[in-house]
Short mmCIF file of C-alpha atoms in Angstrom, two decimals:
data_model
loop_
_atom_site.label_atom_id
_atom_site.label_comp_id
_atom_site.label_asym_id
_atom_site.label_seq_id
_atom_site.Cartn_x
_atom_site.Cartn_y
_atom_site.Cartn_z
CA MET A 1 -57.64 -20.83 -18.40
CA THR A 2 -57.77 -16.98 -17.48
CA ALA A 3 -58.77 -13.81 -19.06
CA PRO A 4 -55.81 -11.61 -20.37
CA HIS A 5 -54.63 -8.52 -18.63
CA ARG A 6 -52.59 -5.95 -20.27
CA THR A 7 -50.00 -4.42 -17.87
CA PRO A 8 -47.52 -1.63 -19.12
CA ALA A 9 -43.95 -2.39 -19.25
CA PRO A 10 -40.73 -0.40 -18.87
CA PRO A 11 -40.75 2.45 -21.55
CA GLY A 12 -39.23 1.96 -25.19
CA ARG A 13 -36.51 3.70 -26.38
CA ASP A 14 -38.88 5.95 -28.69
CA GLY A 15 -40.64 6.99 -25.70
CA THR A 16 -43.57 4.54 -26.00
CA ALA A 17 -44.91 2.21 -24.01
CA ASP A 18 -44.04 -1.48 -23.99
CA TRP A 19 -46.61 -3.69 -23.10
CA VAL A 20 -47.55 -7.25 -21.52
CA ARG A 21 -50.67 -9.48 -22.05
CA TYR A 22 -50.50 -12.70 -19.26
CA TRP A 23 -52.45 -15.69 -18.84
CA ARG A 24 -52.17 -18.72 -16.71
CA ALA A 25 -53.93 -21.74 -16.84
CA ASP A 26 -55.98 -23.09 -13.51
CA GLY A 27 -54.61 -26.13 -11.75
CA ARG A 28 -52.14 -26.76 -14.80
CA PRO A 29 -48.29 -25.62 -15.53
CA MET A 30 -49.21 -23.83 -18.62
CA GLU A 31 -48.78 -20.37 -18.85
CA ALA A 32 -48.91 -17.42 -22.01
CA MET A 33 -47.68 -14.41 -22.71
CA ARG A 34 -47.41 -11.63 -25.59
CA ALA A 35 -45.44 -8.91 -25.27
CA HIS A 36 -43.69 -5.87 -27.24
CA PHE A 37 -40.58 -4.50 -25.54
CA THR A 38 -38.09 -1.82 -26.92
CA GLY A 39 -35.97 -0.75 -24.25
CA HIS A 40 -36.69 -3.68 -21.67
CA VAL A 41 -33.50 -5.78 -20.95
CA PHE A 42 -34.16 -9.08 -19.39
CA HIS A 43 -31.64 -9.99 -16.70
CA ARG A 44 -30.07 -13.49 -17.03
CA HIS A 45 -32.86 -15.64 -15.61
CA SER A 46 -34.49 -19.34 -16.14
CA HIS A 47 -37.89 -20.89 -16.04
CA ASP A 48 -38.61 -24.07 -13.88
CA ALA A 49 -40.65 -24.87 -17.16
CA TYR A 50 -40.28 -25.71 -21.10
CA SER A 51 -40.41 -22.28 -22.73
CA PHE A 52 -41.32 -21.88 -26.42
CA ALA A 53 -41.86 -18.57 -28.66
CA VAL A 54 -42.45 -16.89 -31.55
CA THR A 55 -40.82 -13.59 -32.80
CA GLU A 56 -43.88 -12.13 -34.30
CA SER A 57 -41.99 -8.79 -35.54
CA GLY A 58 -38.76 -6.93 -35.22
CA ALA A 59 -35.61 -9.32 -33.81
CA GLN A 60 -34.26 -10.08 -30.15
CA ARG A 61 -31.10 -11.14 -29.04
CA PHE A 62 -30.33 -13.14 -26.14
CA VAL A 63 -27.45 -15.27 -24.62
CA CYS A 64 -27.67 -18.81 -24.11
CA ARG A 65 -25.75 -21.85 -23.70
CA GLY A 66 -22.74 -19.67 -23.96
CA ALA A 67 -23.63 -18.31 -27.51
CA ARG A 68 -25.41 -15.36 -28.52
CA HIS A 69 -28.26 -15.69 -30.83
CA VAL A 70 -30.92 -13.53 -32.65
CA SER A 71 -34.80 -14.24 -33.39
CA GLY A 72 -36.21 -12.45 -36.18
CA ALA A 73 -39.60 -12.18 -37.40
CA GLY A 74 -40.76 -15.82 -37.71
CA MET A 75 -38.51 -17.75 -36.06
CA VAL A 76 -38.78 -19.97 -33.13
CA MET A 77 -36.80 -20.22 -29.89
CA ALA A 78 -37.12 -23.24 -27.32
CA PHE A 79 -35.59 -22.80 -23.93
CA ASN A 80 -35.06 -26.23 -21.75
CA PRO A 81 -36.07 -25.86 -18.05
CA ASP A 82 -33.26 -23.99 -15.79
CA ASP A 83 -31.57 -22.98 -19.18
CA PRO A 84 -30.70 -19.13 -18.19
CA HIS A 85 -30.81 -16.49 -20.68
CA ASP A 86 -31.09 -12.78 -21.23
CA GLY A 87 -32.76 -10.48 -23.79
CA GLU A 88 -33.39 -7.30 -25.53
CA ALA A 89 -34.11 -5.88 -28.59
CA ALA A 90 -31.97 -6.07 -31.52
CA ALA A 91 -34.24 -3.69 -33.98
CA GLU A 92 -34.74 -0.17 -33.42
CA ASP A 93 -38.64 -0.60 -33.00
CA GLY A 94 -38.13 -3.60 -30.79
CA PHE A 95 -39.74 -6.78 -31.11
CA THR A 96 -43.02 -8.30 -30.48
CA TYR A 97 -43.08 -12.04 -29.59
CA ARG A 98 -45.55 -15.12 -27.93
CA ILE A 99 -44.33 -17.55 -25.61
CA VAL A 100 -45.72 -20.51 -23.74
CA HIS A 101 -44.31 -22.12 -20.62
CA LEU A 102 -45.45 -25.56 -20.34
CA GLY A 103 -44.11 -27.38 -16.99
CA PRO A 104 -41.68 -30.61 -17.14
CA ASP A 105 -44.62 -33.14 -16.08
CA LEU A 106 -47.09 -32.07 -18.22
CA VAL A 107 -44.68 -32.26 -21.08
CA ARG A 108 -43.79 -35.79 -20.13
CA SER A 109 -47.52 -36.76 -19.46
CA VAL A 110 -48.32 -35.60 -23.06
CA LEU A 111 -45.39 -37.71 -24.64
CA THR A 112 -46.13 -40.81 -22.50
CA ASP A 113 -49.66 -40.83 -23.65
CA ALA A 114 -48.69 -40.17 -27.31
CA LEU A 115 -45.76 -43.08 -27.13
CA GLY A 116 -48.08 -45.38 -24.86
CA ARG A 117 -45.00 -45.84 -22.23
CA THR A 118 -42.87 -43.50 -20.03
CA ALA A 119 -41.31 -40.89 -21.93
CA PRO A 120 -37.64 -39.63 -21.32
CA MET A 121 -37.48 -35.69 -20.91
CA PRO A 122 -36.63 -33.97 -24.16
CA LEU A 123 -33.86 -31.34 -24.81
CA PHE A 124 -33.83 -28.82 -27.26
CA PRO A 125 -30.31 -28.32 -28.50
CA HIS A 126 -31.02 -25.16 -30.39
CA PRO A 127 -32.52 -22.13 -28.99
CA VAL A 128 -33.30 -20.48 -32.32
CA ARG A 129 -34.52 -21.96 -35.29
CA GLU A 130 -36.49 -21.24 -38.51
CA ASP A 131 -39.54 -23.79 -38.88
CA PRO A 132 -42.58 -22.97 -40.59
CA LEU A 133 -44.79 -25.61 -39.21
CA LEU A 134 -43.38 -25.32 -35.62
CA ARG A 135 -44.26 -22.01 -35.82
CA GLN A 136 -47.69 -22.88 -36.71
CA ALA A 137 -48.38 -25.46 -33.92
CA LEU A 138 -47.00 -22.68 -31.31
CA LEU A 139 -48.98 -20.15 -32.38
CA ARG A 140 -52.29 -22.12 -32.54
CA LEU A 141 -51.53 -23.32 -29.16
CA HIS A 142 -50.95 -19.82 -27.73
CA ALA A 143 -54.14 -18.78 -29.39
CA ALA A 144 -56.06 -21.51 -27.49
CA LEU A 145 -54.17 -20.41 -24.03
CA ALA A 146 -54.79 -17.12 -24.76
CA GLY A 147 -58.82 -17.52 -25.46
CA GLY A 148 -59.57 -16.48 -21.57
CA ALA A 149 -62.07 -18.44 -19.38
CA ALA A 150 -64.30 -19.07 -22.23
CA ALA A 151 -61.46 -20.96 -24.46
CA ASP A 152 -62.51 -24.83 -24.78
CA ALA A 153 -60.40 -27.26 -22.87
CA LEU A 154 -60.75 -29.85 -25.66
CA VAL A 155 -59.16 -27.50 -27.91
CA GLN A 156 -56.41 -26.62 -25.74
CA ASP A 157 -55.37 -30.17 -25.24
CA GLU A 158 -55.44 -31.15 -28.75
CA ARG A 159 -53.12 -28.22 -29.54
CA LEU A 160 -50.87 -28.41 -26.48
CA THR A 161 -50.07 -32.32 -27.95
CA GLU A 162 -49.83 -31.03 -31.31
CA ALA A 163 -47.05 -28.44 -30.10
CA VAL A 164 -45.29 -30.86 -27.95
CA LEU A 165 -45.15 -33.41 -30.57
CA ALA A 166 -43.67 -30.92 -33.22
CA MET A 167 -41.18 -29.65 -31.12
CA VAL A 168 -40.13 -33.43 -30.08
CA ARG A 169 -40.23 -34.27 -33.73
CA ARG A 170 -38.44 -31.66 -35.17
CA GLY A 171 -35.70 -30.27 -32.75
CA ALA A 172 -35.78 -32.44 -29.41
CA ARG A 173 -33.01 -35.05 -28.49
CA THR A 174 -33.52 -37.40 -25.47
CA PRO A 175 -30.22 -37.50 -23.06
CA GLY A 176 -27.98 -40.04 -23.64
CA PRO A 177 -25.66 -41.87 -21.13
CA ALA A 178 -24.40 -39.41 -18.55
CA ALA A 179 -21.45 -37.64 -19.32
CA ALA A 180 -18.26 -37.90 -17.26
CA PRO A 181 -18.67 -35.62 -14.45
CA ARG A 182 -16.52 -32.41 -14.98
CA ALA A 183 -14.12 -30.66 -12.46
CA GLY A 184 -16.04 -29.13 -9.71
CA SER A 185 -19.35 -31.15 -10.21
CA ALA A 186 -19.50 -32.69 -7.04
CA ALA A 187 -18.77 -29.28 -5.41
CA VAL A 188 -21.53 -27.81 -7.55
CA ARG A 189 -24.17 -30.20 -6.33
CA ARG A 190 -23.23 -29.87 -2.50
CA ALA A 191 -23.43 -26.18 -2.92
CA ARG A 192 -26.69 -26.36 -4.99
CA ALA A 193 -28.21 -28.54 -2.54
CA LEU A 194 -27.44 -26.15 0.33
CA LEU A 195 -28.75 -23.15 -1.77
CA GLU A 196 -31.98 -25.13 -2.47
CA GLU A 197 -32.29 -26.11 1.52
CA GLN A 198 -31.73 -22.51 2.36
CA TRP A 199 -33.21 -20.48 -0.33
CA ALA A 200 -34.95 -17.60 1.69
CA GLN A 201 -31.62 -17.45 4.24
CA GLU A 202 -28.56 -15.55 3.97
CA VAL A 203 -26.00 -17.90 2.99
CA PRO A 204 -22.39 -16.28 3.27
CA ALA A 205 -19.93 -17.33 0.84
CA GLU A 206 -17.55 -18.98 3.44
CA ARG A 207 -20.36 -21.00 4.31
CA LEU A 208 -20.93 -22.04 0.84
CA ALA A 209 -17.95 -22.54 -0.15
CA GLU A 210 -17.12 -24.67 3.06
CA ALA A 211 -20.24 -26.98 2.16
CA ALA A 212 -18.79 -27.77 -1.32
CA GLY A 213 -15.41 -28.09 -0.13
CA CYS A 214 -13.36 -25.99 -2.22
CA SER A 215 -12.40 -22.09 -1.92
CA ARG A 216 -14.59 -19.56 -2.88
CA TYR A 217 -13.18 -19.02 -6.26
CA ALA A 218 -13.09 -22.19 -7.42
CA LEU A 219 -17.07 -22.60 -6.43
CA TYR A 220 -17.71 -19.34 -8.06
CA ARG A 221 -15.98 -20.08 -11.26
CA ALA A 222 -17.32 -23.96 -11.68
CA PHE A 223 -21.11 -22.58 -10.47
CA ARG A 224 -20.80 -20.22 -13.43
CA THR A 225 -19.65 -22.99 -16.14
CA GLU A 226 -22.10 -25.63 -14.63
CA LEU A 227 -25.34 -23.69 -13.99
CA GLY A 228 -24.80 -20.69 -16.17
CA PHE A 229 -25.23 -18.45 -12.52
CA PRO A 230 -23.00 -17.37 -9.86
CA PRO A 231 -24.45 -18.52 -6.83
CA SER A 232 -25.96 -15.19 -5.89
CA ASP A 233 -28.28 -15.15 -8.99
CA PHE A 234 -29.15 -18.82 -8.75
CA GLN A 235 -30.40 -18.11 -5.20
CA ARG A 236 -32.51 -15.23 -6.36
CA GLN A 237 -33.82 -17.58 -9.06
CA LEU A 238 -34.95 -19.73 -6.25
CA ARG A 239 -36.42 -16.97 -4.54
CA LEU A 240 -38.62 -15.42 -7.54
CA ARG A 241 -39.82 -19.19 -8.41
CA ALA A 242 -40.91 -19.19 -4.67
CA ALA A 243 -42.54 -15.90 -4.95
CA ARG A 244 -44.26 -16.71 -8.24
CA ARG A 245 -46.10 -19.76 -6.27
CA MET A 246 -47.44 -17.73 -3.38
CA LEU A 247 -48.65 -15.01 -6.17
CA ARG A 248 -50.22 -18.04 -7.75
CA GLN A 249 -51.97 -19.14 -4.38
CA GLY A 250 -53.16 -15.91 -3.89
CA ALA A 251 -50.74 -14.10 -1.75
CA SER A 252 -49.94 -10.24 -1.77
CA ALA A 253 -46.66 -8.76 -3.31
CA ALA A 254 -45.76 -7.75 0.23
CA GLU A 255 -46.49 -11.11 1.96
CA ALA A 256 -44.31 -13.03 -0.91
CA ALA A 257 -41.25 -10.43 -0.27
CA ALA A 258 -41.26 -10.79 3.22
CA VAL A 259 -41.43 -14.72 2.99
CA CYS A 260 -38.59 -15.02 0.03
CA GLY A 261 -36.04 -13.35 1.16
CA PHE A 262 -35.95 -9.87 -0.30
CA ALA A 263 -35.78 -6.96 1.39
CA ASP A 264 -39.25 -5.44 0.69
CA GLN A 265 -41.90 -5.26 -1.46
CA ALA A 266 -39.73 -3.00 -4.02
CA HIS A 267 -36.84 -5.03 -4.06
CA LEU A 268 -39.17 -8.28 -5.38
CA HIS A 269 -41.01 -5.86 -7.82
CA ARG A 270 -37.83 -4.41 -9.32
CA TRP A 271 -36.16 -8.53 -9.78
CA PHE A 272 -39.49 -9.96 -11.18
CA VAL A 273 -39.66 -7.19 -13.86
CA ARG A 274 -36.04 -7.53 -14.61
CA CYS A 275 -36.36 -11.34 -15.21
CA TYR A 276 -40.19 -11.74 -16.35
CA GLY A 277 -40.95 -8.49 -18.14
CA MET A 278 -43.97 -8.12 -15.87
CA THR A 279 -44.81 -6.86 -12.54
CA PRO A 280 -45.57 -9.26 -9.48
CA GLY A 281 -49.34 -7.62 -9.55
CA ALA A 282 -49.64 -8.35 -13.31
CA TYR A 283 -48.76 -12.03 -12.94
CA ALA A 284 -51.07 -12.19 -9.82
CA ARG A 285 -54.15 -11.09 -11.96
CA GLY A 286 -53.07 -13.42 -14.45
CA ARG A 287 -55.61 -16.05 -13.11
CA LEU A 288 -59.48 -15.96 -12.32
#
């Protein structure tokens, strides 16, 4: 695990600087962040990981799965992979929170080890809940991950298992039989496949609709309904994730911007901050 890096975030409403501390494991899909925001507004985004958070002080509000939620001090948040959400302060003094991001394969491996058989991927139906036991398990995991390079790997693994099992036992469900396909699902799958294949390229709306086999308007509406994003935002998420991968591998922000479909480094910087609350440079420095 890496040593922490503290980086300034956008100024708060009262003129004070918000801040972010970020850590990333080397070689394993585990990230931890502690941050304070007052004025920063997160653009709607998602992660390719499970995200578990605890609000330490203040309150934050966000929209997820079609509903507005508020997380106050001591409350726990749980986002499934690809859960679109935004976020902003819901209190005058902003909010401070701790969050961990865990790769789906890592979560599955913890559950498989605990069950002694291949485990299905859990889904967390409630983005916000009050649960002191969950809160304690997540704070213990965050403390182990944020311990820097000197943190005990055995302690990290033990607290990872503790936190994942606590979340599953106290709030998750496993997917049931597949639901009947909704109208537009086939079109959305075809459009999504094209964007995932050509995420770095310009894909005009006409071409996307042709691949989907429906009108541009029908695709836009179905895409937003099923994935929580319009196609352009979904493609930007794919580009941001690709940029994160490059930054983790040691690329510069300028290199990541050029490869990942952004107009220039400033364009990448702007969207990185909007969606993740930190700069590409701060993300890159969160490793040894």
